[in-house]
Tab-separated table of C-alpha atoms in Angstrom:
chain	number	residue	atom	x	y	z
A	1	UNK	CA	-12.105	5.036	32.010
A	2	UNK	CA	-10.326	6.249	29.073
A	3	UNK	CA	-12.077	6.730	25.628
A	4	UNK	CA	-10.032	5.101	22.829
A	5	UNK	CA	-11.011	6.380	19.566
A	6	UNK	CA	-9.828	4.719	15.661
A	7	UNK	CA	-12.038	3.654	13.054
A	8	UNK	CA	-14.575	0.360	12.816
A	9	UNK	CA	-12.188	-0.783	10.030
A	10	UNK	CA	-9.418	-1.618	12.503
A	11	UNK	CA	-11.837	-2.788	15.330
A	12	UNK	CA	-12.696	-5.494	13.028
A	13	UNK	CA	-9.206	-6.546	12.106
A	14	UNK	CA	-7.305	-5.737	15.019
A	15	UNK	CA	-10.253	-5.085	17.894
A	16	UNK	CA	-8.895	-8.879	20.466
A	17	UNK	CA	-5.674	-7.923	20.706
A	18	UNK	CA	-6.510	-4.742	21.313
A	19	UNK	CA	-8.451	-5.948	24.456
A	20	UNK	CA	-5.864	-8.072	25.123
A	21	UNK	CA	-3.295	-4.698	25.513
A	22	UNK	CA	-5.634	-2.856	27.722
A	23	UNK	CA	-6.556	-5.975	30.098
A	24	UNK	CA	-2.636	-6.961	30.025
A	25	UNK	CA	-2.099	-2.664	30.867
A	26	UNK	CA	-5.248	-3.105	33.037
A	27	UNK	CA	-6.478	-0.668	31.851
A	28	UNK	CA	-10.408	0.277	31.756
A	29	UNK	CA	-10.574	1.242	27.813
A	30	UNK	CA	-13.629	2.488	25.859
A	31	UNK	CA	-13.435	1.735	22.283
A	32	UNK	CA	-15.440	4.926	20.460
A	33	UNK	CA	-14.812	4.598	16.448
A	34	UNK	CA	-14.892	7.347	13.857
A	35	UNK	CA	-18.537	7.651	12.595
A	36	UNK	CA	-18.993	5.436	8.798
A	37	UNK	CA	-20.171	8.459	6.716
A	38	UNK	CA	-17.760	11.196	6.530
A	39	UNK	CA	-20.665	13.648	6.940
A	40	UNK	CA	-21.520	12.319	10.571
A	41	UNK	CA	-20.394	13.649	13.674
A	42	UNK	CA	-19.021	11.308	16.772
A	43	UNK	CA	-21.249	13.111	19.900
A	44	UNK	CA	-19.945	16.049	22.493
A	45	UNK	CA	-20.086	13.710	24.780
A	46	UNK	CA	-18.445	11.026	23.014
A	47	UNK	CA	-15.769	13.355	22.785
A	48	UNK	CA	-14.588	14.685	26.138
A	49	UNK	CA	-14.155	11.058	26.599
A	50	UNK	CA	-10.848	10.588	24.722
A	51	UNK	CA	-8.131	10.596	25.955
A	52	UNK	CA	-6.314	8.956	23.100
A	53	UNK	CA	-6.421	7.754	19.536
A	54	UNK	CA	-5.282	5.703	16.818
A	55	UNK	CA	-4.903	7.301	13.112
A	56	UNK	CA	-4.968	3.424	11.879
A	57	UNK	CA	-4.103	2.951	7.426
A	58	UNK	CA	-7.509	2.409	6.832
A	59	UNK	CA	-8.512	6.374	8.248
A	60	UNK	CA	-5.050	7.939	6.093
A	61	UNK	CA	-6.157	6.313	2.891
A	62	UNK	CA	-9.885	7.461	3.115
A	63	UNK	CA	-13.082	9.368	3.242
A	64	UNK	CA	-12.824	9.678	7.973
A	65	UNK	CA	-9.048	11.401	8.161
A	66	UNK	CA	-11.483	14.964	7.984
A	67	UNK	CA	-13.546	13.393	10.918
A	68	UNK	CA	-11.282	11.655	12.578
A	69	UNK	CA	-9.336	15.495	13.217
A	70	UNK	CA	-12.659	16.813	13.332
A	71	UNK	CA	-13.632	15.456	17.086
A	72	UNK	CA	-9.742	15.393	18.162
A	73	UNK	CA	-9.855	19.102	17.766
A	74	UNK	CA	-12.449	18.548	19.899
A	75	UNK	CA	-11.657	16.540	22.908
A	76	UNK	CA	-10.965	18.622	25.855
A	77	UNK	CA	-9.032	15.290	27.523
A	78	UNK	CA	-6.839	13.981	24.314
A	79	UNK	CA	-3.102	13.242	26.023
A	80	UNK	CA	-1.676	11.314	23.573
A	81	UNK	CA	-2.520	10.402	19.411
A	82	UNK	CA	-0.803	7.583	17.940
A	83	UNK	CA	-0.488	7.230	13.648
A	84	UNK	CA	0.526	4.955	11.385
A	85	UNK	CA	2.270	7.197	9.542
A	86	UNK	CA	6.221	7.172	10.136
A	87	UNK	CA	6.548	10.889	9.240
A	88	UNK	CA	4.974	13.959	10.710
A	89	UNK	CA	5.576	17.073	7.700
A	90	UNK	CA	1.461	17.578	7.892
A	91	UNK	CA	0.913	20.687	9.300
A	92	UNK	CA	-2.108	18.561	11.996
A	93	UNK	CA	0.261	17.463	13.706
A	94	UNK	CA	2.268	20.051	14.594
A	95	UNK	CA	-1.399	21.459	15.701
A	96	UNK	CA	-1.992	18.504	18.187
A	97	UNK	CA	1.814	18.930	19.191
A	98	UNK	CA	0.963	22.917	20.571
A	99	UNK	CA	-1.594	21.599	22.170
A	100	UNK	CA	0.864	19.741	24.445
A	101	UNK	CA	-0.956	16.473	23.058
A	102	UNK	CA	1.701	13.956	22.991
A	103	UNK	CA	2.598	12.064	19.273
A	104	UNK	CA	3.611	9.258	18.383
A	105	UNK	CA	4.114	7.252	15.604
A	106	UNK	CA	4.593	3.701	14.087
A	107	UNK	CA	7.978	4.296	12.412
A	108	UNK	CA	10.472	1.278	11.844
A	109	UNK	CA	6.643	-1.062	10.824
A	110	UNK	CA	8.011	-0.462	7.746
A	111	UNK	CA	11.652	0.025	7.646
A	112	UNK	CA	12.846	-2.973	6.481
A	113	UNK	CA	10.257	-3.040	2.692
A	114	UNK	CA	11.745	1.169	2.385
A	115	UNK	CA	14.997	0.202	2.355
A	116	UNK	CA	14.610	-3.351	0.593
A	117	UNK	CA	13.504	-0.666	-2.615
A	118	UNK	CA	16.425	1.623	-1.528
A	119	UNK	CA	18.565	-1.211	-2.271
A	120	UNK	CA	16.956	-2.191	-4.648
A	121	UNK	CA	17.377	1.135	-6.791
A	122	UNK	CA	20.711	0.849	-5.716
A	123	UNK	CA	21.491	-2.438	-7.603
A	124	UNK	CA	19.714	-2.013	-10.435
A	125	UNK	CA	21.401	1.058	-11.326
A	126	UNK	CA	24.755	-0.642	-10.275
A	127	UNK	CA	24.022	-3.282	-12.476
A	128	UNK	CA	22.360	-1.094	-15.415
A	129	UNK	CA	19.059	-2.616	-15.443
A	130	UNK	CA	17.065	0.791	-16.474
A	131	UNK	CA	19.255	0.282	-20.177
A	132	UNK	CA	18.378	-3.193	-20.017
A	133	UNK	CA	14.968	-2.959	-19.442
A	134	UNK	CA	14.688	-0.332	-22.153
A	135	UNK	CA	16.845	-2.963	-24.744
A	136	UNK	CA	14.437	-5.076	-23.998
A	137	UNK	CA	10.983	-3.197	-24.914
A	138	UNK	CA	13.142	-2.767	-28.406
A	139	UNK	CA	13.764	-6.227	-28.340
A	140	UNK	CA	17.643	-5.944	-28.600
A	141	UNK	CA	20.389	-7.152	-27.369
A	142	UNK	CA	22.605	-5.199	-26.243
A	143	UNK	CA	25.383	-6.658	-23.298
A	144	UNK	CA	27.551	-4.252	-21.062
A	145	UNK	CA	31.137	-3.859	-21.257
A	146	UNK	CA	32.876	-4.183	-18.656
A	147	UNK	CA	34.131	-1.151	-18.475
A	148	UNK	CA	30.701	0.662	-18.556
A	149	UNK	CA	30.111	-1.445	-15.400
A	150	UNK	CA	32.385	0.088	-11.988
A	151	UNK	CA	32.649	-2.385	-9.293
A	152	UNK	CA	30.050	-1.870	-6.611
A	153	UNK	CA	32.406	-3.493	-3.727
A	154	UNK	CA	33.927	-0.103	-1.675
A	155	UNK	CA	31.914	1.787	-3.252
A	156	UNK	CA	30.418	4.910	-0.438
A	157	UNK	CA	27.743	5.245	0.486
A	158	UNK	CA	26.502	8.228	2.343
A	159	UNK	CA	23.222	8.060	4.668
A	160	UNK	CA	21.608	10.742	5.157
A	161	UNK	CA	18.998	10.238	8.598
A	162	UNK	CA	19.712	7.336	10.837
A	163	UNK	CA	16.030	6.399	11.606
A	164	UNK	CA	14.905	2.589	11.293
A	165	UNK	CA	14.797	2.725	7.382
A	166	UNK	CA	18.405	4.586	7.186
A	167	UNK	CA	19.721	2.010	9.670
A	168	UNK	CA	18.231	-0.268	7.898
A	169	UNK	CA	19.787	1.083	4.644
A	170	UNK	CA	22.554	1.054	5.911
A	171	UNK	CA	23.107	-2.473	7.008
A	172	UNK	CA	21.948	-4.024	3.993
A	173	UNK	CA	24.728	-1.402	2.012
A	174	UNK	CA	27.233	-3.024	4.289
A	175	UNK	CA	26.372	-6.892	3.757
A	176	UNK	CA	26.740	-6.255	-0.702
A	177	UNK	CA	30.124	-4.644	0.328
A	178	UNK	CA	30.069	-0.989	0.667
A	179	UNK	CA	31.903	1.711	2.629
A	180	UNK	CA	28.531	3.220	4.274
A	181	UNK	CA	28.603	6.832	5.960
A	182	UNK	CA	26.233	7.364	8.400
A	183	UNK	CA	24.950	10.887	9.546
A	184	UNK	CA	21.907	11.894	11.995
A	185	UNK	CA	21.960	14.873	14.062
A	186	UNK	CA	21.420	13.294	17.756
A	187	UNK	CA	23.485	11.900	19.313
A	188	UNK	CA	25.107	8.080	18.249
A	189	UNK	CA	23.692	5.194	19.766
A	190	UNK	CA	26.044	2.425	20.328
A	191	UNK	CA	25.122	-0.623	17.000
A	192	UNK	CA	24.723	1.784	14.225
A	193	UNK	CA	25.601	-0.372	11.188
A	194	UNK	CA	27.487	2.284	9.637
A	195	UNK	CA	31.357	2.246	9.085
A	196	UNK	CA	31.410	6.171	9.713
A	197	UNK	CA	28.946	8.328	11.529
A	198	UNK	CA	29.101	12.197	11.689
A	199	UNK	CA	26.744	14.788	12.084
A	200	UNK	CA	24.711	17.036	9.500
A	201	UNK	CA	26.794	20.294	10.344
A	202	UNK	CA	29.691	17.583	8.434
A	203	UNK	CA	28.202	17.068	5.036
A	204	UNK	CA	29.976	19.405	2.749
A	205	UNK	CA	33.243	17.573	3.704
A	206	UNK	CA	31.210	14.136	2.597
A	207	UNK	CA	29.293	14.893	-0.638
A	208	UNK	CA	32.813	14.903	-2.316
A	209	UNK	CA	32.722	10.829	-1.884
A	210	UNK	CA	29.255	10.143	-2.418
A	211	UNK	CA	29.117	7.832	-4.956
A	212	UNK	CA	25.562	6.570	-3.867
A	213	UNK	CA	23.574	9.485	-1.606
A	214	UNK	CA	20.737	7.777	0.481
A	215	UNK	CA	18.036	10.518	1.350
A	216	UNK	CA	16.011	7.939	4.548
A	217	UNK	CA	15.108	11.830	6.491
A	218	UNK	CA	12.097	13.931	7.776
A	219	UNK	CA	11.331	17.166	5.882
A	220	UNK	CA	11.560	19.960	8.557
A	221	UNK	CA	12.912	23.163	8.010
A	222	UNK	CA	16.252	22.333	8.323
A	223	UNK	CA	16.104	19.570	5.550
A	224	UNK	CA	13.392	21.411	2.673
A	225	UNK	CA	15.695	21.654	-0.249
A	226	UNK	CA	19.107	20.951	1.337
A	227	UNK	CA	20.395	18.893	-1.416
A	228	UNK	CA	20.195	21.469	-4.338
A	229	UNK	CA	22.596	22.506	-7.405
A	230	UNK	CA	25.994	22.768	-5.368
A	231	UNK	CA	25.141	19.937	-4.063
A	232	UNK	CA	24.548	17.425	-6.439
A	233	UNK	CA	28.658	19.439	-7.593
A	234	UNK	CA	30.023	18.607	-5.061
A	235	UNK	CA	29.395	14.875	-4.903
A	236	UNK	CA	31.833	12.574	-8.165
A	237	UNK	CA	30.644	12.441	-11.351
A	238	UNK	CA	28.162	10.426	-11.890
A	239	UNK	CA	26.750	9.286	-8.656
A	240	UNK	CA	23.404	8.329	-7.474
A	241	UNK	CA	20.580	9.584	-5.248
A	242	UNK	CA	18.092	7.299	-3.554
A	243	UNK	CA	15.493	9.360	-1.816
A	244	UNK	CA	12.874	7.357	0.234
A	245	UNK	CA	12.594	10.445	2.642
A	246	UNK	CA	10.310	13.633	1.500
A	247	UNK	CA	10.164	15.094	-2.416
A	248	UNK	CA	10.485	18.477	-0.867
A	249	UNK	CA	13.661	17.479	0.667
A	250	UNK	CA	15.781	17.765	-2.578
A	251	UNK	CA	15.075	21.003	-5.279
A	252	UNK	CA	14.131	18.562	-7.764
A	253	UNK	CA	14.011	21.123	-10.830
A	254	UNK	CA	18.268	21.137	-9.576
A	255	UNK	CA	18.026	17.431	-9.455
A	256	UNK	CA	16.504	16.794	-13.059
A	257	UNK	CA	19.648	19.480	-14.832
A	258	UNK	CA	22.253	17.051	-12.953
A	259	UNK	CA	20.233	13.754	-14.232
A	260	UNK	CA	20.116	15.620	-18.055
A	261	UNK	CA	24.296	17.117	-18.003
A	262	UNK	CA	25.294	13.858	-16.546
A	263	UNK	CA	27.011	15.169	-12.742
A	264	UNK	CA	24.422	12.391	-11.886
A	265	UNK	CA	24.403	8.840	-13.739
A	266	UNK	CA	21.035	8.053	-12.035
A	267	UNK	CA	18.234	7.747	-9.134
A	268	UNK	CA	16.206	5.651	-7.304
A	269	UNK	CA	12.599	8.309	-6.476
A	270	UNK	CA	10.008	7.465	-4.723
A	271	UNK	CA	8.619	10.367	-3.874
A	272	UNK	CA	8.580	14.081	-5.010
A	273	UNK	CA	7.718	17.991	-4.372
A	274	UNK	CA	4.161	17.254	-5.975
A	275	UNK	CA	2.091	13.981	-5.942
A	276	UNK	CA	1.066	11.835	-7.570
A	277	UNK	CA	4.160	12.967	-9.906
A	278	UNK	CA	2.551	15.759	-12.931
A	279	UNK	CA	2.423	13.695	-16.661
A	280	UNK	CA	4.678	16.087	-17.880
A	281	UNK	CA	6.958	15.769	-15.464
A	282	UNK	CA	10.266	15.849	-17.097
A	283	UNK	CA	11.210	13.052	-14.735
A	284	UNK	CA	9.597	10.486	-16.459
A	285	UNK	CA	11.867	9.818	-19.164
A	286	UNK	CA	14.711	10.920	-18.278
A	287	UNK	CA	17.019	7.429	-18.971
A	288	UNK	CA	18.970	5.556	-15.518
A	289	UNK	CA	16.187	7.203	-13.338
A	290	UNK	CA	13.507	4.723	-11.599
A	291	UNK	CA	10.295	5.567	-10.806
A	292	UNK	CA	7.963	4.623	-7.958
A	293	UNK	CA	4.755	5.926	-6.422
A	294	UNK	CA	5.712	6.704	-3.149
A	295	UNK	CA	5.082	3.500	-2.318
A	296	UNK	CA	8.061	1.378	-1.598
A	297	UNK	CA	7.147	0.317	2.440
A	298	UNK	CA	4.400	-1.587	0.930
A	299	UNK	CA	4.301	-5.106	2.292
A	300	UNK	CA	1.791	-7.368	3.938
A	301	UNK	CA	3.118	-7.559	7.495
A	302	UNK	CA	2.712	-3.533	7.356
A	303	UNK	CA	-0.476	-2.699	10.038
A	304	UNK	CA	0.025	-5.879	12.481
A	305	UNK	CA	3.241	-4.478	12.742
A	306	UNK	CA	2.362	-1.045	13.035
A	307	UNK	CA	-0.390	-2.091	15.513
A	308	UNK	CA	2.021	-3.650	17.636
A	309	UNK	CA	3.528	-0.710	17.769
A	310	UNK	CA	0.806	0.987	19.464
A	311	UNK	CA	-0.365	-2.092	21.618
A	312	UNK	CA	3.327	-2.211	22.989
A	313	UNK	CA	3.217	2.045	23.945
A	314	UNK	CA	-0.361	1.661	25.368
A	315	UNK	CA	0.543	-0.695	28.013
A	316	UNK	CA	3.456	1.404	28.371
A	317	UNK	CA	1.226	4.511	28.843
A	318	UNK	CA	-0.985	2.815	31.073
A	319	UNK	CA	1.984	2.748	33.141
A	320	UNK	CA	3.680	6.284	32.843
A	321	UNK	CA	6.726	4.526	30.990
A	322	UNK	CA	8.490	6.005	27.902
A	323	UNK	CA	6.351	5.787	25.088
A	324	UNK	CA	8.332	4.061	22.051
A	325	UNK	CA	8.479	6.889	18.653
A	326	UNK	CA	7.899	9.781	20.615
A	327	UNK	CA	7.937	13.158	18.233
A	328	UNK	CA	9.097	16.332	19.650
A	329	UNK	CA	8.130	18.669	16.518
A	330	UNK	CA	6.886	18.370	13.657
A	331	UNK	CA	9.112	17.135	10.828
A	332	UNK	CA	10.312	14.538	12.626
């Protein structure tokens, strides 16, 4: 019998679907839940029966995360951890991988909402909505001149990172007429919705063309601080940045300076080096900058989509089939 560790809230909402998934998989399972008291611990006997675990959204956002991972550290038979997160740059996931535990994510569950937010930011910046919002607050009627609004059609968008989120951004961007250049490190697969596809090594030659730069990559040693003063200086004057990746992918002081100087014409930022964004951060008051609180993926259907990926993987796991969204190194 395989012990599955999850939360009581997850079972309350998805328990019936989980039971159907285990039945479809032909898996005899024991459902083990994290104690509702953050100070309580599972018994050693319970931990010894845990073979797989689901790190659900209520655990991520609540006080029981410590209890959840405490149980996993004491689970000698644990072989697979599935997390509701798409990103796994937290050190705890690296420690799980170091134990030889298979790690999978719900990557793709929030891809469409995040991509829609990124494109909403792009359109708002392109059409001057921050200036209109400022004028509205001042009750000022300030029409823009035609020449102050460059046509978006045929402008170039470089999407750095073509996972589920980056691919969704690229698909929507092409639909509204942008020329989309995708950048990804792994070999190309058929069907990428881009006009051009390049390896990250080509980035220096792509930045001078990037009127728009969308960051949708994981935070790794290679991407940390990758976009700084040199990158922004290489972009066309007045270019824009959309960051729905991770805050530390960008050198924040360099970004602020590029925005202040006008080298960058604006930015949509959902992620930051420090979160919550400090009240005294100059980013709050920069013109032509749209800030959202690491919330670009908020959407009612996310949990159901994430749970569906877990249930699909559960059937695959029981049959020895390849799992979806396998992470091979922390930060992917």
